[in-house]
Amino acid sequence: MYKKSSSRQLLKSSVHPSVTCSQSYGQKLPKILQASSFINMFMSIPLVACVGIFATLGQALPSPAAVVEVKPIVILDAQGNVESFANATALGVDIYGPMPDDAKFVDGHWEGEPGTKAHAWFRAQIDIDWDSVPEKEKEKRQGSSQMEVTMFTGDNCSGGFISWGIIDYGESYLTWDNMFSLGIGRRGIRGNEHLDLSTFAGDDICGRFVIRAVGGPGCANTPRYNCLRFWSE
Ligand SMILES: *[C@@H]1O[C@H](CO)[C@@H](O)[C@H](O)[C@H]1NC(C)=O
Ligand SMILES: *[C@@H]1O[C@H](CO)[C@@H](O)[C@H](O)[C@H]1NC(C)=O
């Protein structure tokens, strides 16, 4: 099962300089995605054509030896406060309150640009250590306590974001936008669960395993990825 984003909203911010990526991760991007003209061409393929491509998708499963894990970090400001909380508060956003109404719902996911209240709220969610949150704050959130993943087009969970809300086991969540960081909200990853990131192998958007994300508050910087899958052993 696949859930896909064909969003074009984030395209501009998602064209990431490949030089930064090679420097940060010692990895060369596939040629196919280095050419921005190719990306533009690719993005203009109508959705109906994409469905045909998705029909042939396989799922990249890493061999255990090839699994590299990436851990999240919480960025603190000069005063030692969680920077994303301070940023949200400065915009008048209650990080424990409901999602701000400037979040956009597109193709089954939430998205937004930097500088919006929604961006500040989603960015802050991934820095919350939910185990230590006081009950009165948790009471503002009723309902499911399952995991949420928010993906970002920039390093350090900057740039545009895509959040799928509660994600399901065994489904792949894909986007044409190149993603470079992510964070997990609402709970951590348990011992028998895995959050695997993958990217293109030829036409298969989830065809090549990239890295496995480890749970915990904060933001994890990753090599470029376009697909995520949460699964349990
Ligand atoms: C907080 O806001 C500043 C100014 O916009 C930005 O540079 C910084 O990256 C933000 N911090 C986080 C953790 O998002
Ligand atoms: C991410 O943020 C940390 C802490 O502010 C900083 O040291 C690091 O250089 C940033 N990484 C990137 C890739 O921007």
Tab-separated table of C-alpha atoms and ligand atoms in Angstrom:
chain	number	residue	atom	x	y	z
A	1	MET	CA	0.000	0.000	0.000
A	2	TYR	CA	1.277	3.451	-0.871
A	3	LYS	CA	0.273	6.925	0.139
A	4	LYS	CA	1.732	9.460	-2.171
A	5	SER	CA	2.180	13.169	-2.299
A	6	SER	CA	2.280	14.723	-5.732
A	7	SER	CA	2.474	18.123	-4.135
A	8	ARG	CA	4.070	20.910	-6.095
A	9	GLN	CA	3.732	23.468	-3.304
A	10	LEU	CA	7.125	22.589	-1.905
A	11	LEU	CA	9.005	22.136	-5.142
A	12	LYS	CA	10.886	25.407	-4.971
A	13	SER	CA	12.248	24.833	-1.502
A	14	SER	CA	12.977	21.189	-2.246
A	15	VAL	CA	15.568	21.802	-4.930
A	16	HIS	CA	18.468	21.270	-2.617
A	17	PRO	CA	22.023	22.068	-3.700
A	18	SER	CA	23.544	18.664	-4.344
A	19	VAL	CA	26.947	19.970	-3.255
A	20	THR	CA	25.701	20.390	0.333
A	21	CYS	CA	24.423	16.871	0.288
A	22	SER	CA	27.666	15.396	-1.021
A	23	GLN	CA	29.636	17.322	1.581
A	24	SER	CA	27.437	16.408	4.486
A	25	TYR	CA	27.013	12.769	3.711
A	26	GLY	CA	29.860	11.814	1.390
A	27	GLN	CA	27.266	10.507	-1.043
A	28	LYS	CA	26.785	11.414	-4.625
A	29	LEU	CA	23.222	12.026	-5.654
A	30	PRO	CA	22.087	9.940	-8.575
A	31	LYS	CA	22.646	11.861	-11.811
A	32	ILE	CA	19.006	11.589	-12.630
A	33	LEU	CA	18.074	13.984	-9.804
A	34	GLN	CA	20.974	16.367	-10.083
A	35	ALA	CA	19.582	18.013	-13.173
A	36	SER	CA	16.903	20.460	-12.135
A	37	SER	CA	15.496	20.388	-15.656
A	38	PHE	CA	14.796	16.724	-15.099
A	39	ILE	CA	13.020	17.500	-11.832
A	40	ASN	CA	10.879	20.105	-13.548
A	41	MET	CA	10.044	17.703	-16.316
A	42	PHE	CA	9.327	14.982	-13.806
A	43	MET	CA	7.090	17.189	-11.710
A	44	SER	CA	4.985	18.118	-14.690
A	45	ILE	CA	3.954	14.512	-15.334
A	46	PRO	CA	0.249	14.420	-14.549
A	47	LEU	CA	-0.872	12.343	-11.573
A	48	VAL	CA	-2.453	9.734	-13.802
A	49	ALA	CA	0.979	8.957	-15.231
A	50	CYS	CA	2.418	8.663	-11.734
A	51	VAL	CA	-0.126	6.037	-10.821
A	52	GLY	CA	1.253	3.882	-13.606
A	53	ILE	CA	4.732	4.212	-12.160
A	54	PHE	CA	3.564	3.404	-8.663
A	55	ALA	CA	1.987	0.214	-9.868
A	56	THR	CA	5.446	-1.225	-10.519
A	57	LEU	CA	6.914	-0.228	-7.167
A	58	GLY	CA	8.817	-2.616	-4.979
A	59	GLN	CA	9.860	-1.887	-1.419
A	60	ALA	CA	13.510	-1.471	-0.509
A	61	LEU	CA	14.265	-3.716	2.432
A	62	PRO	CA	17.758	-3.216	3.802
A	63	SER	CA	20.002	-6.154	4.526
A	64	PRO	CA	20.775	-5.996	8.274
A	65	ALA	CA	24.469	-5.251	7.641
A	66	ALA	CA	23.593	-2.257	5.470
A	67	VAL	CA	21.408	-0.521	8.058
A	68	VAL	CA	22.728	2.846	9.169
A	69	GLU	CA	20.732	4.618	11.859
A	70	VAL	CA	20.271	8.331	12.353
A	71	LYS	CA	19.446	9.849	15.763
A	72	PRO	CA	17.467	13.020	16.396
A	73	ILE	CA	18.829	16.026	18.292
A	74	VAL	CA	17.006	18.869	20.024
A	75	ILE	CA	18.443	22.279	19.134
A	76	LEU	CA	18.771	24.656	22.098
A	77	ASP	CA	19.097	28.431	21.883
A	78	ALA	CA	21.786	30.523	23.614
A	79	GLN	CA	19.765	30.502	26.861
A	80	GLY	CA	19.460	26.720	26.823
A	81	ASN	CA	15.778	26.752	25.873
A	82	VAL	CA	14.398	24.475	23.161
A	83	GLU	CA	14.658	26.763	20.149
A	84	SER	CA	11.575	25.488	18.321
A	85	PHE	CA	9.420	26.073	21.444
A	86	ALA	CA	10.730	29.640	21.732
A	87	ASN	CA	10.077	30.199	18.019
A	88	ALA	CA	6.507	28.925	18.324
A	89	THR	CA	5.806	30.987	21.441
A	90	ALA	CA	7.112	34.097	19.649
A	91	LEU	CA	4.422	33.514	16.979
A	92	GLY	CA	1.728	33.049	19.631
A	93	VAL	CA	1.491	29.294	18.988
A	94	ASP	CA	0.596	26.952	21.882
A	95	ILE	CA	2.659	23.863	21.067
A	96	TYR	CA	0.293	21.668	23.122
A	97	GLY	CA	-2.793	23.232	21.583
A	98	PRO	CA	-4.512	22.268	18.316
A	99	MET	CA	-2.799	22.525	14.927
A	100	PRO	CA	-2.878	26.151	13.699
A	101	ASP	CA	-5.384	26.692	10.913
A	102	ASP	CA	-2.831	27.938	8.366
A	103	ALA	CA	-1.646	24.338	7.821
A	104	LYS	CA	-2.618	23.234	4.310
A	105	PHE	CA	-4.128	19.799	3.657
A	106	VAL	CA	-2.971	18.548	0.238
A	107	ASP	CA	-3.014	15.005	-1.190
A	108	GLY	CA	-3.613	13.368	2.176
A	109	HIS	CA	-0.967	15.230	4.157
A	110	TRP	CA	-0.420	18.509	5.972
A	111	GLU	CA	2.123	20.936	4.637
A	112	GLY	CA	3.347	24.477	5.124
A	113	GLU	CA	6.095	26.951	4.484
A	114	PRO	CA	8.649	28.384	6.919
A	115	GLY	CA	7.386	31.399	8.848
A	116	THR	CA	3.813	30.110	9.199
A	117	LYS	CA	2.228	29.220	12.537
A	118	ALA	CA	1.694	25.702	11.222
A	119	HIS	CA	5.402	25.331	10.507
A	120	ALA	CA	6.305	26.505	14.017
A	121	TRP	CA	3.760	24.096	15.534
A	122	PHE	CA	4.861	21.037	13.496
A	123	ARG	CA	8.532	21.876	14.096
A	124	ALA	CA	7.901	22.072	17.848
A	125	GLN	CA	5.927	18.790	17.993
A	126	ILE	CA	9.000	16.750	17.145
A	127	ASP	CA	11.030	18.352	19.980
A	128	ILE	CA	8.453	17.509	22.663
A	129	ASP	CA	9.457	14.733	25.032
A	130	TRP	CA	5.940	13.360	25.397
A	131	ASP	CA	6.863	11.132	28.347
A	132	SER	CA	7.617	14.201	30.470
A	133	VAL	CA	4.665	16.359	29.391
A	134	PRO	CA	2.334	17.355	32.290
A	135	GLU	CA	-1.159	15.825	32.206
A	136	LYS	CA	-2.868	19.206	31.834
A	137	GLU	CA	-1.000	19.760	28.563
A	138	LYS	CA	-1.728	16.227	27.330
A	139	GLU	CA	-5.418	16.782	28.044
A	140	LYS	CA	-5.450	19.343	25.228
A	141	ARG	CA	-4.889	16.373	22.912
A	142	GLN	CA	-7.593	13.773	23.044
A	143	GLY	CA	-7.710	10.643	20.957
A	144	SER	CA	-4.939	8.655	19.391
A	145	SER	CA	-1.468	8.551	20.825
A	146	GLN	CA	0.096	6.841	17.836
A	147	MET	CA	3.135	8.082	16.017
A	148	GLU	CA	3.351	11.076	13.679
A	149	VAL	CA	6.262	11.744	11.338
A	150	THR	CA	7.072	15.149	9.867
A	151	MET	CA	9.501	15.359	6.950
A	152	PHE	CA	11.345	18.537	5.927
A	153	THR	CA	12.922	19.751	2.680
A	154	GLY	CA	15.883	21.353	4.511
A	155	ASP	CA	18.548	20.329	7.024
A	156	ASN	CA	17.755	20.605	10.742
A	157	CYS	CA	14.024	20.366	10.042
A	158	SER	CA	13.923	23.654	8.168
A	159	GLY	CA	12.310	24.401	4.818
A	160	GLY	CA	8.880	23.179	3.799
A	161	PHE	CA	7.303	20.308	5.716
A	162	ILE	CA	5.039	17.373	4.982
A	163	SER	CA	3.271	15.604	7.837
A	164	TRP	CA	1.067	12.592	7.266
A	165	GLY	CA	-0.569	12.709	10.672
A	166	ILE	CA	-0.801	9.272	12.257
A	167	ILE	CA	1.123	6.828	10.098
A	168	ASP	CA	0.179	3.183	9.624
A	169	TYR	CA	2.312	0.092	9.852
A	170	GLY	CA	3.475	-1.336	6.548
A	171	GLU	CA	2.446	1.593	4.346
A	172	SER	CA	4.897	3.613	2.290
A	173	TYR	CA	4.549	7.386	2.297
A	174	LEU	CA	6.101	8.974	-0.749
A	175	THR	CA	6.780	12.399	-2.109
A	176	TRP	CA	8.412	13.779	-5.235
A	177	ASP	CA	9.923	16.485	-3.048
A	178	ASN	CA	13.410	15.651	-1.827
A	179	MET	CA	13.481	15.451	1.958
A	180	PHE	CA	16.588	16.032	4.114
A	181	SER	CA	15.466	15.723	7.721
A	182	LEU	CA	12.607	14.444	9.835
A	183	GLY	CA	11.218	14.191	13.339
A	184	ILE	CA	8.736	12.001	15.171
A	185	GLY	CA	5.864	13.268	17.284
A	186	ARG	CA	3.619	11.838	20.007
A	187	ARG	CA	5.722	8.820	20.923
A	188	GLY	CA	9.044	7.091	20.332
A	189	ILE	CA	9.880	4.035	18.259
A	190	ARG	CA	9.643	0.773	20.210
A	191	GLY	CA	12.297	-1.941	20.087
A	192	ASN	CA	10.576	-4.072	17.467
A	193	GLU	CA	9.548	-1.146	15.241
A	194	HIS	CA	11.524	0.474	12.433
A	195	LEU	CA	11.197	3.664	10.443
A	196	ASP	CA	13.015	3.172	7.151
A	197	LEU	CA	13.755	5.921	4.628
A	198	SER	CA	14.359	5.184	0.980
A	199	THR	CA	14.694	6.880	-2.371
A	200	PHE	CA	14.625	6.307	-6.107
A	201	ALA	CA	16.085	3.272	-7.788
A	202	GLY	CA	15.259	4.049	-11.409
A	203	ASP	CA	11.525	4.734	-11.520
A	204	ASP	CA	10.908	3.104	-8.158
A	205	ILE	CA	10.585	5.944	-5.668
A	206	CYS	CA	11.058	3.599	-2.675
A	207	GLY	CA	13.549	1.323	-4.419
A	208	ARG	CA	16.776	2.113	-2.573
A	209	PHE	CA	17.130	1.996	1.220
A	210	VAL	CA	18.789	5.167	2.587
A	211	ILE	CA	18.798	5.169	6.381
A	212	ARG	CA	16.818	4.076	9.442
A	213	ALA	CA	15.517	6.695	11.880
A	214	VAL	CA	15.745	6.129	15.633
A	215	GLY	CA	13.027	7.473	17.957
A	216	GLY	CA	13.249	10.229	20.547
A	217	PRO	CA	12.627	13.964	20.648
A	218	GLY	CA	14.354	16.201	18.121
A	219	CYS	CA	15.266	16.419	14.478
A	220	ALA	CA	17.367	13.930	12.507
A	221	ASN	CA	19.407	15.098	9.517
A	222	THR	CA	19.422	12.515	6.747
A	223	PRO	CA	20.689	12.005	3.240
A	224	ARG	CA	18.053	12.778	0.604
A	225	TYR	CA	14.991	10.544	0.809
A	226	ASN	CA	11.591	10.433	-0.857
A	227	CYS	CA	9.814	7.588	0.861
A	228	LEU	CA	9.244	6.413	4.418
A	229	ARG	CA	7.882	3.207	5.797
A	230	PHE	CA	7.123	2.285	9.405
A	231	TRP	CA	7.013	-1.406	10.141
A	232	SER	CA	7.096	-3.823	13.018
A	233	GLU	CA	8.960	-7.133	13.263
B	1	LIG	C1	13.936	29.433	15.025
B	1	LIG	O1	13.760	30.579	14.218
B	1	LIG	C2	14.957	31.075	13.621
B	1	LIG	C3	14.601	32.363	12.911
B	1	LIG	O2	13.601	32.127	11.961
B	1	LIG	C4	15.523	30.025	12.697
B	1	LIG	O3	16.721	30.472	12.120
B	1	LIG	C5	15.778	28.753	13.478
B	1	LIG	O4	16.226	27.732	12.617
B	1	LIG	C6	14.508	28.307	14.177
B	1	LIG	N1	14.805	27.162	15.011
B	1	LIG	C7	14.253	25.961	14.843
B	1	LIG	C8	14.713	24.886	15.776
B	1	LIG	O5	13.418	25.722	13.992
B	2	LIG	C1	22.004	21.944	12.649
B	2	LIG	O1	21.917	22.672	13.852
B	2	LIG	C2	23.028	22.478	14.706
B	2	LIG	C3	22.737	23.147	16.029
B	2	LIG	O2	22.343	24.488	15.834
B	2	LIG	C4	24.272	23.016	14.014
B	2	LIG	O3	25.399	22.812	14.828
B	2	LIG	C5	24.472	22.289	12.687
B	2	LIG	O4	25.533	22.854	11.986
B	2	LIG	C6	23.222	22.361	11.837
B	2	LIG	N1	23.370	21.453	10.727
B	2	LIG	C7	23.140	21.816	9.471
B	2	LIG	C8	23.394	20.758	8.455
B	2	LIG	O5	22.710	22.922	9.168
